[in-house]
Structures are given as structure tokens and as C-alpha cells.
XYZ file of C-alpha atoms in Angstrom:
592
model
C -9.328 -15.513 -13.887
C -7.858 -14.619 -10.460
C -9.820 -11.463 -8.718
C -7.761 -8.628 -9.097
C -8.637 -4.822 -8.596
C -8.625 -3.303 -12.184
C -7.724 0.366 -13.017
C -7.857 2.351 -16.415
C -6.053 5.595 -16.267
C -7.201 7.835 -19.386
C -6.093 11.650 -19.947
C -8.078 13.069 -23.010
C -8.328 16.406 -22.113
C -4.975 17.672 -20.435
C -5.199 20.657 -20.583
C -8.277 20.308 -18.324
C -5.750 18.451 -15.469
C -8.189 16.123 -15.303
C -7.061 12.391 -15.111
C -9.871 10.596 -16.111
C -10.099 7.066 -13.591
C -12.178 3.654 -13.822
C -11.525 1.418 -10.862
C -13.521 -1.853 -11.198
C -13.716 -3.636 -7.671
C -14.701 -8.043 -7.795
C -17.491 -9.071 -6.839
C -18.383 -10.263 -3.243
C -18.916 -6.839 -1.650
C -22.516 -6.427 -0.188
C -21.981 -2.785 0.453
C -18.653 -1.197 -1.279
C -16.777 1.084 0.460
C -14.029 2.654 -1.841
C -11.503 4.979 -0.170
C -8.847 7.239 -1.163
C -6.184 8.021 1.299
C -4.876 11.174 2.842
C -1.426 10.728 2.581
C 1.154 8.987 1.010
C 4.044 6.918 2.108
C 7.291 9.176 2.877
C 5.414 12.256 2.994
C 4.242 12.511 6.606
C 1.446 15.314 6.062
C -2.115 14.578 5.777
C -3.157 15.823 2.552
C -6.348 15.383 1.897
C -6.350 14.080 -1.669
C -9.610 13.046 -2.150
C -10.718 17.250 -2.208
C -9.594 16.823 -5.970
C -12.089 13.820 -7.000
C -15.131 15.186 -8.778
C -17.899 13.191 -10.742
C -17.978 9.928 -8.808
C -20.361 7.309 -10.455
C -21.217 3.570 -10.400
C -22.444 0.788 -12.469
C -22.425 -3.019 -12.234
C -21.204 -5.706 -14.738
C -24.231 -4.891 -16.897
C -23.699 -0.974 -17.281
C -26.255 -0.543 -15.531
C -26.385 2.483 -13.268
C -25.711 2.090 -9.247
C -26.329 5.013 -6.299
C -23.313 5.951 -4.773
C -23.067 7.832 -2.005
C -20.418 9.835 -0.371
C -20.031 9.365 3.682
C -16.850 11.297 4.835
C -14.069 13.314 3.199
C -12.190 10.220 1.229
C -15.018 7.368 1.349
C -17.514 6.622 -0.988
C -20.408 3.645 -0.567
C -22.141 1.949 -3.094
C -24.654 -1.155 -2.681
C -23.274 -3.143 -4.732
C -25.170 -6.786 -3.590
C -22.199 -8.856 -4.055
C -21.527 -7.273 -7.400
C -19.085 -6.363 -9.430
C -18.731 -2.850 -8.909
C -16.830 0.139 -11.418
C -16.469 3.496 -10.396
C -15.855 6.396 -13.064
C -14.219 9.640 -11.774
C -12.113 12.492 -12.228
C -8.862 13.821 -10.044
C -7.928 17.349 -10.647
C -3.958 16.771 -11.356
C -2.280 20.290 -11.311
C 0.283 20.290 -8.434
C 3.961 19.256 -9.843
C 5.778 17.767 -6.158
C 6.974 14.942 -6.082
C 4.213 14.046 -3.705
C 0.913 14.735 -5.901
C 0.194 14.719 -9.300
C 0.174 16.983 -12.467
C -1.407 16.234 -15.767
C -1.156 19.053 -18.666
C -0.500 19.358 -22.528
C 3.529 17.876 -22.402
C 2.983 14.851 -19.564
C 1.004 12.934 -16.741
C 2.864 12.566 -13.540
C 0.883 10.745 -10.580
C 0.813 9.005 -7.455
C -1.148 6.323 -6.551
C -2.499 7.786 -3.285
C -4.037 10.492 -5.240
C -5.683 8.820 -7.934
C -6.354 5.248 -7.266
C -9.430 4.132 -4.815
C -8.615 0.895 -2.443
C -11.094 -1.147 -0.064
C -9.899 -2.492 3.087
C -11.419 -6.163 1.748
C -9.174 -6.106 -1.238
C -5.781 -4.287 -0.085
C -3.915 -7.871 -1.036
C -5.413 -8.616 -4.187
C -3.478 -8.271 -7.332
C -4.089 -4.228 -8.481
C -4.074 -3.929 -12.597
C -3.827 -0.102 -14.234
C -3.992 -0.042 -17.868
C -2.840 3.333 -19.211
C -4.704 5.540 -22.014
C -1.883 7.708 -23.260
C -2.118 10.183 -25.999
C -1.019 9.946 -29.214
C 3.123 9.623 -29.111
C 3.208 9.158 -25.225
C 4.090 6.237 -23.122
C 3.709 5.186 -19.455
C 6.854 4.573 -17.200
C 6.279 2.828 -14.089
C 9.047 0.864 -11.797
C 5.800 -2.083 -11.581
C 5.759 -5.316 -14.528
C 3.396 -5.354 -16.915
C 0.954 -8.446 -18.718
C -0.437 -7.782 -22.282
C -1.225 -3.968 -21.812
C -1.111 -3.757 -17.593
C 1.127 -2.607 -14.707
C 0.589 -5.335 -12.148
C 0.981 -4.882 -8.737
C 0.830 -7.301 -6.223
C -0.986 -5.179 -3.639
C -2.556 -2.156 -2.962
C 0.560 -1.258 -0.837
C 3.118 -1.425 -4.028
C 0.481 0.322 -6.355
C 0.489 3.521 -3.912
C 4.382 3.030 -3.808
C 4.433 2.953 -7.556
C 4.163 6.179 -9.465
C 3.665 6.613 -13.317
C 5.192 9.047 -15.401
C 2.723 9.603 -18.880
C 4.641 11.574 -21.724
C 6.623 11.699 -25.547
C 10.000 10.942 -23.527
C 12.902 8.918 -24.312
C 14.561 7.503 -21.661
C 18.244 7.115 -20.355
C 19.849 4.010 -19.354
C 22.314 1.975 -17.418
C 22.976 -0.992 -15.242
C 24.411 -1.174 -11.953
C 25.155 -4.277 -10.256
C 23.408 -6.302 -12.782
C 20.502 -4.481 -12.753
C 18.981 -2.557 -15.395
C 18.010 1.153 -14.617
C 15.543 3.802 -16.424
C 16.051 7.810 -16.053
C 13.216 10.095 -17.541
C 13.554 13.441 -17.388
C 10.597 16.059 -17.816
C 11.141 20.072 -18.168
C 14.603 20.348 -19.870
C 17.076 18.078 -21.525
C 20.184 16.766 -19.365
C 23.059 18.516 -21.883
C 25.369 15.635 -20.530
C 23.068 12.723 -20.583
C 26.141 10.228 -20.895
C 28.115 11.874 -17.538
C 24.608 11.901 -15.259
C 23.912 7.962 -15.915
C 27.708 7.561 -15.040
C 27.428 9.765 -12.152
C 24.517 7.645 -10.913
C 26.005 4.383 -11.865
C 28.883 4.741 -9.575
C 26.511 6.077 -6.548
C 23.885 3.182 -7.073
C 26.674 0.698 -6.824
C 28.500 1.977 -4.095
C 25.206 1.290 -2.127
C 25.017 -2.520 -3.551
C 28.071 -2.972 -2.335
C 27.226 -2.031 1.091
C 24.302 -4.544 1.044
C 25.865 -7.034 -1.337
C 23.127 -6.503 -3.869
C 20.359 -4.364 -5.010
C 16.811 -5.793 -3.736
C 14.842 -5.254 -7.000
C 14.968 -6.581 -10.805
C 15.045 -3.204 -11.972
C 14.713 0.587 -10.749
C 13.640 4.144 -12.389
C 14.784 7.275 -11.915
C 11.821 9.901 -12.858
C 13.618 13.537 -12.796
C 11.492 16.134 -13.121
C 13.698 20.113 -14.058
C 11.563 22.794 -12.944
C 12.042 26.802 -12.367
C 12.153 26.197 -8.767
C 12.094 23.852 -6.533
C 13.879 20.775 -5.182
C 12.392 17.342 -3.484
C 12.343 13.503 -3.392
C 10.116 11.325 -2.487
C 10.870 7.563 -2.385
C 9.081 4.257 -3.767
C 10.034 0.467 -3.862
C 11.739 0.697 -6.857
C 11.810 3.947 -8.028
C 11.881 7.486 -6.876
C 10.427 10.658 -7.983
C 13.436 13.903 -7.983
C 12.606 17.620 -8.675
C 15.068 20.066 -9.366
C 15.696 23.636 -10.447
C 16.985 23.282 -13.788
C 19.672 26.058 -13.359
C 21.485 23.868 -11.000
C 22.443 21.746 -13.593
C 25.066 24.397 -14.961
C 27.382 24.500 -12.121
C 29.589 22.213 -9.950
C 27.620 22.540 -6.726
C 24.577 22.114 -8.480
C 25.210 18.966 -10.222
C 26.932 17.887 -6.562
C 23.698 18.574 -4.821
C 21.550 16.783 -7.441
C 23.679 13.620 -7.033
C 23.435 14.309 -3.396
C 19.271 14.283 -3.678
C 19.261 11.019 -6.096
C 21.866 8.897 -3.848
C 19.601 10.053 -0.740
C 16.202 8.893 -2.187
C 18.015 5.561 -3.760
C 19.422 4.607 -0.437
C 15.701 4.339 0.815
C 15.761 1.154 -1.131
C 16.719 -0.577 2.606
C 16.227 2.370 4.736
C 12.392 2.987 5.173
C 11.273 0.680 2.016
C 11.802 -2.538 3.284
C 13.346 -1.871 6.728
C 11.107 0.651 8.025
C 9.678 1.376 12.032
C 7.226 -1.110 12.883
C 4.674 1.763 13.056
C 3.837 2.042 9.519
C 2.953 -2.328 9.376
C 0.689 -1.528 7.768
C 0.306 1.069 6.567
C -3.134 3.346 8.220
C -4.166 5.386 5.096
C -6.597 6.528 7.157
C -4.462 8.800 9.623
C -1.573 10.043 10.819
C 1.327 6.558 11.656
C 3.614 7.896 14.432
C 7.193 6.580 15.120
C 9.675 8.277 16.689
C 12.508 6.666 14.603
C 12.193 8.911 11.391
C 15.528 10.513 12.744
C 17.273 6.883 12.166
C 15.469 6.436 8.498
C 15.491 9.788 7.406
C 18.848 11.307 9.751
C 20.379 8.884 8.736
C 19.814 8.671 5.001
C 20.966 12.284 4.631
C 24.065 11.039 6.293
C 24.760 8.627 3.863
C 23.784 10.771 0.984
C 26.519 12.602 0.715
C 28.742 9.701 2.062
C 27.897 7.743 -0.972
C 28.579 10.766 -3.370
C 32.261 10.158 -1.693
C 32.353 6.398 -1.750
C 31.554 7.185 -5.732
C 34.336 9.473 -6.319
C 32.083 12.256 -7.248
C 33.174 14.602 -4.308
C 36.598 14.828 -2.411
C 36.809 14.537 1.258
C 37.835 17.521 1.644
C 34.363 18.422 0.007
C 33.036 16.113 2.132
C 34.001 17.592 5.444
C 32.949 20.832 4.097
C 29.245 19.792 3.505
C 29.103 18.525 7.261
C 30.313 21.533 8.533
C 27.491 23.396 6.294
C 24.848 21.161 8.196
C 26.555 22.069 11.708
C 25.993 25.943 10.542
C 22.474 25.136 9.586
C 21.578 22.986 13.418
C 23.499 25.735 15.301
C 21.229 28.332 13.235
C 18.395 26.856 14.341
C 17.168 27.941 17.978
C 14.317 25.510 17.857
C 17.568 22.651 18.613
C 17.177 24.092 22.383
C 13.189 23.528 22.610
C 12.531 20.007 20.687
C 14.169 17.052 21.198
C 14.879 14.734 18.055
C 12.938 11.821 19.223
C 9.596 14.191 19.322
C 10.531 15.947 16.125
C 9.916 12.297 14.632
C 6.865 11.500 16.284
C 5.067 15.109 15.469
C 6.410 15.546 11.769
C 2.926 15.412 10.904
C 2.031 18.871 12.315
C 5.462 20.238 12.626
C 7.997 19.329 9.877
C 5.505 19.321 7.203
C 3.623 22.418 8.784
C 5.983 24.964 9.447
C 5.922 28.430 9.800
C 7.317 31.696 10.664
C 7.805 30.455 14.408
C 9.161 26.966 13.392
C 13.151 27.539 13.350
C 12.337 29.060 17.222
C 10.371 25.993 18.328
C 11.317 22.973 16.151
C 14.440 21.036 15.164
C 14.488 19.029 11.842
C 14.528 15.303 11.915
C 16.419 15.384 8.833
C 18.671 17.927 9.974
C 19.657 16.786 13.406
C 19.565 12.870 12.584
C 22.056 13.643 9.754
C 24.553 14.786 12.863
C 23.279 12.332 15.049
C 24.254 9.637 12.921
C 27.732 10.901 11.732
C 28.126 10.858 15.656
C 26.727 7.527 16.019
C 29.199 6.159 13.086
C 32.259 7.594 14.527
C 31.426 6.332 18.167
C 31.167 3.104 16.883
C 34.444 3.624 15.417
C 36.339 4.634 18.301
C 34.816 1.753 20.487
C 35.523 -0.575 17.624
C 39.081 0.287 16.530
C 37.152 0.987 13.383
C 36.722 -2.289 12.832
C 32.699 -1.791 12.694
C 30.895 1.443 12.196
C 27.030 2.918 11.052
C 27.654 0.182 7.581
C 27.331 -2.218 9.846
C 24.763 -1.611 11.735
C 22.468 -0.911 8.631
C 23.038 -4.572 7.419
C 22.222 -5.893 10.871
C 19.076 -4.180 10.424
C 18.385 -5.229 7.095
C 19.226 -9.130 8.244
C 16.400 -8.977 10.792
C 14.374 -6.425 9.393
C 14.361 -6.226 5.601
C 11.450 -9.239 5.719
C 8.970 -5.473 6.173
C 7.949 -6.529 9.465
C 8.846 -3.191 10.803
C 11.851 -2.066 13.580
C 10.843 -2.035 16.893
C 11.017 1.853 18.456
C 14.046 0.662 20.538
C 15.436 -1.500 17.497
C 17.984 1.030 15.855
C 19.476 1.635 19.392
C 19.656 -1.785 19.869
C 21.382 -2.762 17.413
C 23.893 0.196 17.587
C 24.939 -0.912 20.659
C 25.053 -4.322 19.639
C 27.419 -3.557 16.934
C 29.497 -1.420 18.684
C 29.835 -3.817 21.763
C 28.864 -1.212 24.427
C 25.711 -0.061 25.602
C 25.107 3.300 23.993
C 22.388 4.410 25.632
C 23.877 7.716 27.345
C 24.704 8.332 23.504
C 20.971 8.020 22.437
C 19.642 9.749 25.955
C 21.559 12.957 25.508
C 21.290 13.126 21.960
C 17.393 11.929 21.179
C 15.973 12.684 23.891
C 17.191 16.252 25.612
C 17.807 19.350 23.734
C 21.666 19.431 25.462
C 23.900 20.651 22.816
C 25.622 17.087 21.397
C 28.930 16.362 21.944
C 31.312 16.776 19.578
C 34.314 15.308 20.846
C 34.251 12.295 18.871
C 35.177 14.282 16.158
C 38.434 13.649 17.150
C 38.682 10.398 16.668
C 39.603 11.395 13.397
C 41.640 13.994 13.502
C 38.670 16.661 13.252
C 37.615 19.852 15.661
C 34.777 21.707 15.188
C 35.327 25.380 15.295
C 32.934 28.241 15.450
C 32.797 32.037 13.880
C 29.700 34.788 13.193
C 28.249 35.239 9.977
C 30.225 36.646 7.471
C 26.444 37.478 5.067
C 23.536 35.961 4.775
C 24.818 33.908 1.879
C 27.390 32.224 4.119
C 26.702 28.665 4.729
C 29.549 27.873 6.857
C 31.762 24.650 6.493
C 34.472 26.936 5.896
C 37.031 28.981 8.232
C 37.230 32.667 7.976
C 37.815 34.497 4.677
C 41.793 35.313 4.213
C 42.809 38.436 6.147
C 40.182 37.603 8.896
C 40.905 34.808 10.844
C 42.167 37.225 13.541
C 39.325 39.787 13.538
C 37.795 40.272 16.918
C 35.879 43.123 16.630
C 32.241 42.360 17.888
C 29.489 42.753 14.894
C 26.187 44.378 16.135
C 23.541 42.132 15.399
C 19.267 42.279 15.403
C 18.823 38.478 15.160
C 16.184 38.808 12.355
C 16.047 37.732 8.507
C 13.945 39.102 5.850
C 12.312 38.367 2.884
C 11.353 39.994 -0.696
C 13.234 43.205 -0.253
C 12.691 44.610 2.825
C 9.894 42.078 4.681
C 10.495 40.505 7.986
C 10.908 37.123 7.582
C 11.944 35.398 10.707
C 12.392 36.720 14.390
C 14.897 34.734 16.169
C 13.892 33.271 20.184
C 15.415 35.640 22.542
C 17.560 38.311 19.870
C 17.370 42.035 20.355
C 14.827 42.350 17.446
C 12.492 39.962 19.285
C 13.164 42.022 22.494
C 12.591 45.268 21.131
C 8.941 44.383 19.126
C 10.208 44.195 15.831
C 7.434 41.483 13.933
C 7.315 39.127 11.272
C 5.688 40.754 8.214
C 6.765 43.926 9.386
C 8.503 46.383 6.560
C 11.690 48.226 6.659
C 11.446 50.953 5.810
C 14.490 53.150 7.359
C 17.344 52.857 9.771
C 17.746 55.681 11.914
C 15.915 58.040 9.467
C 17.926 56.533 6.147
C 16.021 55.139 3.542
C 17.291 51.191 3.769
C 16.320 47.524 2.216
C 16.630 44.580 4.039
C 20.102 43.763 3.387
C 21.077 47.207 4.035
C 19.416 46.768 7.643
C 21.225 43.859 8.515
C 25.011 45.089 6.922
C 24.371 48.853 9.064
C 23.520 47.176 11.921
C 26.968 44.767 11.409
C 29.183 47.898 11.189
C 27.982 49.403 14.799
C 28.573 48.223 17.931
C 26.889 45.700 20.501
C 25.021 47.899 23.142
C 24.067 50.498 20.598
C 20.971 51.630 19.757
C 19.057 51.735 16.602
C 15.997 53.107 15.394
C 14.286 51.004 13.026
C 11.122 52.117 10.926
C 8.596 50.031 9.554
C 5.362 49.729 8.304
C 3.185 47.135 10.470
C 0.344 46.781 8.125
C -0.460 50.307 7.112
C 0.721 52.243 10.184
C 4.132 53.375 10.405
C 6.021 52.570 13.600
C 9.763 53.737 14.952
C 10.965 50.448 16.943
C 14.403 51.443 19.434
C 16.565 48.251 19.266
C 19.671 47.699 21.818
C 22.096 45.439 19.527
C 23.758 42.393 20.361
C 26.002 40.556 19.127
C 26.525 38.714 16.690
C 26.481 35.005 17.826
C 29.456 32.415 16.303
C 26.873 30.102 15.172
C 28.709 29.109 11.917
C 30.710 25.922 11.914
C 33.389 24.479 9.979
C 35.867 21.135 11.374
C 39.529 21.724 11.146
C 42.136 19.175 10.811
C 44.057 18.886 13.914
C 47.501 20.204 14.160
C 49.576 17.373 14.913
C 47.612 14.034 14.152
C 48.383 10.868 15.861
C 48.702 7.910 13.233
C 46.000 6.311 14.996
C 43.688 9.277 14.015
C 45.084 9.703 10.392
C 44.114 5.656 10.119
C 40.709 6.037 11.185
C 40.200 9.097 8.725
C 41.262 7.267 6.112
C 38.866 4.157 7.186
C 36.062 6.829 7.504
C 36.815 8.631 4.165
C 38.310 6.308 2.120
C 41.091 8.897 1.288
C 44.933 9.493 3.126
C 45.052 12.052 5.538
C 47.865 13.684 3.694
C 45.778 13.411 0.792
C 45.739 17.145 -1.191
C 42.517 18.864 -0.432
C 40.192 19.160 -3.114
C 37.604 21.515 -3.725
C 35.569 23.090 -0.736
């Protein structure tokens, strides 16, 4: 029998969230040195998984007992004397992200880069995992099986592999030929029939950009929670969580479609075409690449795209959604302090580590590179006479890249400029690599303008122009540049507002506005109805002293964003909306 690294996954106790774990390594090792890693593919945080492994112990082919040892935070030795060598332990499962793992009385959910131990020697050996499910439950896994195992042809597509444990009956459909699972965990879809449709449509719209899908067969685990939302990618299968509430209503249901064609679309972008950075994969530390603007940016472009390409949202929707991320970029002051290309390369300790100073010093890669590359596609447009655009660039990359030996750091802008016959290097200066404002004037290439207006309330996301009755209001809104949390709790100071000026803190509580009793949406309306260049008093409590903070107000900055139609389109502009949209200029708006 070929060597092959063997795994048994049991779960006896779950309410204990304790996944119980035999990994049997071949023989041949003199000294075994099983590791677990610290993070997992398409999460760039280092996450120290092996803090939840407890009751490590050894044996050889006989049973017979063998010292092991531990020697830093994820590796574990054992003498094993050219040996076979089994390890029995325990991993403390109780954190439901799409990232970890949770085991408890109605499912197992895990990853492999929590639970399974690898050795450098035998990374490219077959990896088996035979499942002990309770009574009534099954495992679901995107891997094939033999007699009673998932098989995995590496280490690599075992940690990109996830397993979903539980009594659950799955959903199906096909999409270009190829047969798809959805489990869902937490709720019951109500329309089961509509959400397989709904996915159908998205999953091929992205075949057809690729002429194919790249695997035999995919899965879809959901998992409907309280709170929440996240994806996480895998070779053939992702992992989605999602507040369950957001199933009831129209933008809800959008944005899950949104989430799922996102994470599906890594298929190509980051699965099999991915920076050459990560080949191979370093379990052992943080992989830097600057590019996770162009594989990440760019997938949140195309998620939404591909939610229009489907029919599942108009265009007019569609515009509306990009001006919502324009409101969210221009909200962010940390767009004038870090550039894209080292938002990439420091994910690890930014991104994934924020806090209450991040939106001041820190632009999202997601974020931004979603702009960036609706930029990118209509500059290729306009040099192109939309003959080529971003599509076409992505298949260039998967022709000479989707073999997984990994995109150069200069290959995306490469082959942009490639594609659109011109060198587009100013492009990729200005935008990736200074903190200018981007240019917007491409926008007009089809028909588009961006335009700009305050705040109406904190629940305005932009994408929209100014409620009826007040596109011609010019009075000037006082403003404090600060958000808060909970009902009164400074949340965020914004770089350079009056708020920050004045001393006003994060974690700081309102407690009054010029002597009147006030929350903290009460704060930020008052201080909306009086005038730039007044003065305020605002009184909190900075831990447990009371404090009266004078604040000069400014105002209120035009930071929301929607694009308007131009007033008197050229047909040359109405063409290459349609090309970009798929839908006639003159087309009806539908729902924004």
C-alpha cells in the first residue's frame, strides 16, 4: 500500500468541543517532527492554532507507548527510529468563523489548519481522514473519498479542504455540468428552491467567463448565525456565514448572493492563480505579497458584477452599490496615509488587526482594490474601444498562471497593460502606490460622474443623491468628526476633525451637550443643527472622572458619493455602458 498520512477525526463528547484527532505518520522518520500551522490560507492573520491542542501522545505500530516532546508553540518531536508513528490529541473547537472550527451538540465544523498535524517530509504524500460521526450525522467535504476516506492528494488540499460534521440534508444543483452541494447549519433557507437558482445563475455566469469550471464538483457550506458575516475560500468549496435575519429582506438576500459569488470567484482568483509569494505555502509565518489588492480588490469587484451578469440585481442597483463603496473609501481618512500596495503587504498586522486608530491610518485592500479595479476595467475600455476590458485580463492570467506557479509581483500590471495595449503604469503608480486621491474621470467613459454630498445620518451609506426636497440645501451642518458606540461611547475619532482637536477620546462617555442630558445620536444630530465655528461643550466621563471638553465645530465634510448619469450622453458612451452593464442606457432604472 502506497504511504499516505492517515487521519481519524472522532467527536464523542461535543458538548466538551473537543475534536478528538489520530494522525498516523509512515515510517522512515528518525526523529518526527509534527507541526500544526498558524494560519490558514485566505486568512492573512497568524493565529496561533496550535494554543487549542491538549493531550498530545505517541505510540508506534505495536501500541506501544513513545515520548513526545513539545519544542515551540506548534511543533511537537517524537523519536520515532524510522517508525511508524500515531499521535492521539485533542483541539478545543468552540469558535464558529469561517476561519476556525466549532464542534457542539447539533454539528462539527473544521479546518484543516486547526486540527490536522503535517511534517515538512510528507507535505506531498497522499493525506487520508476517516470521519467518526455520531449517530444520524454525516461528513461533507469538497475532497473524494475510498471505502470510508476523504483523500487528498497533499497536505496543501487537506488544509484547503474543510469538513462540515452534522444530521443535515443537503441542497443541490448543477451548473455548467457540474454537480454542486449547499449545507446549511443554524436555520432553514424558507426558499431552498429560489437560493440554488440564485446561485446557479451566478456560478455560471463565472464559467462562462473562463469557459468552464476547474473542478468535478463544488460545496457550498452556509452557516446562519445571530450575527455575523464572512467567507473564506477553498479549492472547491467555500465556507459563508451570515446573520440569519438577512435572509428576510431584498438587500439581505442581495448581499448574501453578493458574499457567495465573491468567495466562488476565488475558484481562479487566488486558488489556482494566486501571487507567487504563497508557492508554497510557509505555514510557518507570515507570506507577504503586495498583490492581495488584485486577488482580493478585485474579487469584490466582480462580486457584485456577477450578481448583474446573473440577473439578480439591475444596473441601476449596480451603480448604486459602487457608489456605496466610494462613500465607504472617501469615509475612510486612513486612504490619505497608506498606499494600497502596502495595505497588501502588511494585512497581517493591519487588516486583520485593527483597531480604534485603523480607519485614521489604514486603507482596506478589499476596499480600495474593489475601486481600483472598476478603474482598471473601464481604462481598458476606453483604450480598447471596449473591445477588451478586466474579463480579459483575468483569462490571460489564468492561461499563464492557473498551472499554481504563482504571479509574479509585477504580473497583474503586466498583463493589464498588455491587454489594454498601452503601458499603464502611471495608472498603477498613482493609484497603488501614492495615497493621491484616484482619478475618476474615466467614469465617463460611460456616461457616469461621481458626485459628492455630507451625511444625511449615520445610517446613510451613500450611492444615492440627496433625499427629495434637498438637493438644493446649502446650509453648512456643524460637525465633531467622531462616531460612537453602545449608546453614548466614543467609538472612533476621526484624523484631524474638531473632536480630535479639542481632546475628545475614544472610550470616552457622553454624557451631556452643553449641560443637556444627551445619547450618542443625540450628540451628533445637535451638533448637525448649529453652525460651523460654534462652540460646544461636551461632557463626558473619561474613566470615572467627569470632564467638560469646548469643541469649535466644523463642517460637515461631502464625503458621501453617488455617480450620476450624464445629462446629454454621447452614443459612444451609452454603447460602452451597455458593453459594461449588459443593459441599454435608456433601460428603466430598477431598484436602488
Amino acid at each position: 500500500m502506497p504511504h499516505a498520512v492517515r487521519y481519524r477525526v472522532s467527536m464523542s463528547r461535543p458538548h466538551s468541543h473537543l475534536l478528538e484527532v489520530e494522525a498516523t505518520f509512515p515510517e522512515g522518520h528518525d526523529v518526527l517532527h509534527a507541526m500544526l500551522p498558524v494560519w490558514t490560507p485566505g486568512s492573512y492573520l497568524v493565529r496561533e492554532f496550535a494554543r487549542h491542542v491538549q493531550d498530545m501522545a505517541a505510540s508506534g505500530p505495536d501500541g506501544a507507548p513513545l515520548t513526545v516532546g513539545r519544542v515551540d508553540k506548534r511543533t511537537w518531536r517524537v523519536q520515532a527510529g524510522g517508525r511508524a508513528v500515531t499521535l492521539r490529541y485533542r483541539v478545543y473547537a468552540n469558535e464558529l468563523t469561517v476561519r476556525t472550527s466549532h464542534l457542539d451538540g447539533t454539528h462539527a465544523f473544521f479546518n484543516g489548519a486547526c486540527v490536522f498535524l503535517y511534517t515538512e517530509a510528507t507535505r506531498d504524500l497522499e493525506h487520508h481522514v476517516t470521519v467518526d460521526a455520531p449517530p444520524g450525522w454525516r461528513a461533507f467535504c469538497a475532497l473524494g473519498q475510498r471505502e470510508d476516506a476523504f483523500i487528498a492528494r497533499d497536505y496543501d488540499t487537506l488544509v484547503d479542504s474543510p469538513f462540515e460534521v452534522g444530521p443535515h440534508t443537503p441542497l443541490t444543483f448543477t451548473a455548467a455540468g457540474v454537480p454542486h452541494e449547499v449545507v446549511v447549519w443554524g436555520d432553514t433557507v424558507s426558499d431552498a428552491e429560489r437560493l440554488c437558482s440564485d446561485l446557479q445563475r451566478i456560478c455560471e455566469a463565472q464559467a462562462r467567463l473562463y469557459g468552464g469550471l476547474p473542478v468535478p464538483r463544488y460545496l457550498f457550506l452556509v452557516y446562519l448565525t445571530d450575527k455575523g458575516r464572512g467567507g473564506l475560500e477553498h479549492q472547491a468549496s467555500t465556507a459563508l456565514l451570515f446573520p440569519r435575519a438577512g435572509l428576510s429582506s431584498s438587500r439581505g438576500w442581495e448581499d448574501l448572493l453578493t458574499l457567495a459569488a465573491h468567495e466562488y470567484f476565488h475558484l481562479w482568483n487566488i486558488k489556482r492563480v494566486k501571487p507567487r509569494a504563497l508557492v508554497p505555502f510557509d505555514y510557518s509565518q507570515e507570506n507577504y505579497t503586495s498583490l492581495l489588492w488584485a486577488f482580493e480588490g478585485s474579487t469584490a469587484y466582480y462580486d457584485n458584477l456577477f450578481v448583474r451578469r446573473a440577473g439578480l440585481m439591475s444596473a441601476q442597483r449596480y451603480v448604486t452599490r459602487l457608489g456605496e463603496t466610494l462613500t465607504t473609501l472617501h469615509s475612510t481618512p486612513g486612504r490619505r496615509v497608506q498606499t494600497l500596495a502596502e495595505a497588501s503587504l502588511v494585512s497581517w498586522v493591519k487588516h486583520y488587526r485593527p483597531d480604534e486608530h485603523s480607519p485614521n491610518s489604514a486603507i482596506s485592500y478589499y476596499l480600495k482594490g474593489e475601486v481600483v479595479s472598476a478603474l482598471l476595467d473601464l481604462e481598458i475600455r476606453r483604450a480598447t474601444g471596449d473591445v477588451k476590458s478586466l474579463d480579459d485580463v483575468m483569462r490571460l492570467l489564468w492561461q499563464r498562471y492557473g498551472d499554481g506557479s504563482g504571479v509574479p509581483e509585477e504580473g497583474v500590471e503586466a498583463a493589464a497593460s498588455e491587454v489594454a495595449g498601452t503601458d499603464l503604469t502611471p495608472f498603477f503608480d498613482r493609484a497603488l502606490r501614492t495615497t493621491e486621491e484616484l482619478d475618476y474621470s474615466v467614469f465617463s467613459h460611460v456616461g457616469l460622474e461621481p458626485s459628492f454630498r455630507p451625511r444625511e445620518s449615520a445610517n446613510d451609506k451613500g450611492g444615492t443623491p440627496p433625499p427629495k426636497g434637498k438637493a438644493g440645501e446649502v446650509r453648512a451642518k456643524g460637525w465633531l468628526g467622531l462616531t460612537t458606540k453602545g449608546s453614548s461611547t466614543v467609538a472612533l475619532v476621526l484624523e484631524g476633525s474638531p473632536a480630535q482637536e479639542a481632546g475628545l477620546y475614544v472610550e470616552d462617555d457622553v454624557v451631556a451637550l452643553d449641560g443637556w442630558k444627551v445619547d450618542g445620536a443625540g450628540l451628533l444630530g445637535r451638533c448637525e443643527d448649529r453652525r460651523p465655528g460654534e462652540t460646544v461643550r461636551v461632557t463626558v466621563f473619561r474613566r470615572d472622572r467627569l470632564l467638560e471638553v469646548p469643541v469649535v465645530l466644523g463642517q460637515k465634510p461631502a464625503e458621501v458619493v453617488w455617480l450620476s448619469r450624464v445629462e446629454r450622453p454621447t452614443d459612444a458612451q451609452k454603447a460602452a455602458f451597455q458593453a459594461w452593464l449588459g443593459a441599454p442606457w435608456d433601460e428603466a432604472p430598477g431598484p436602488s
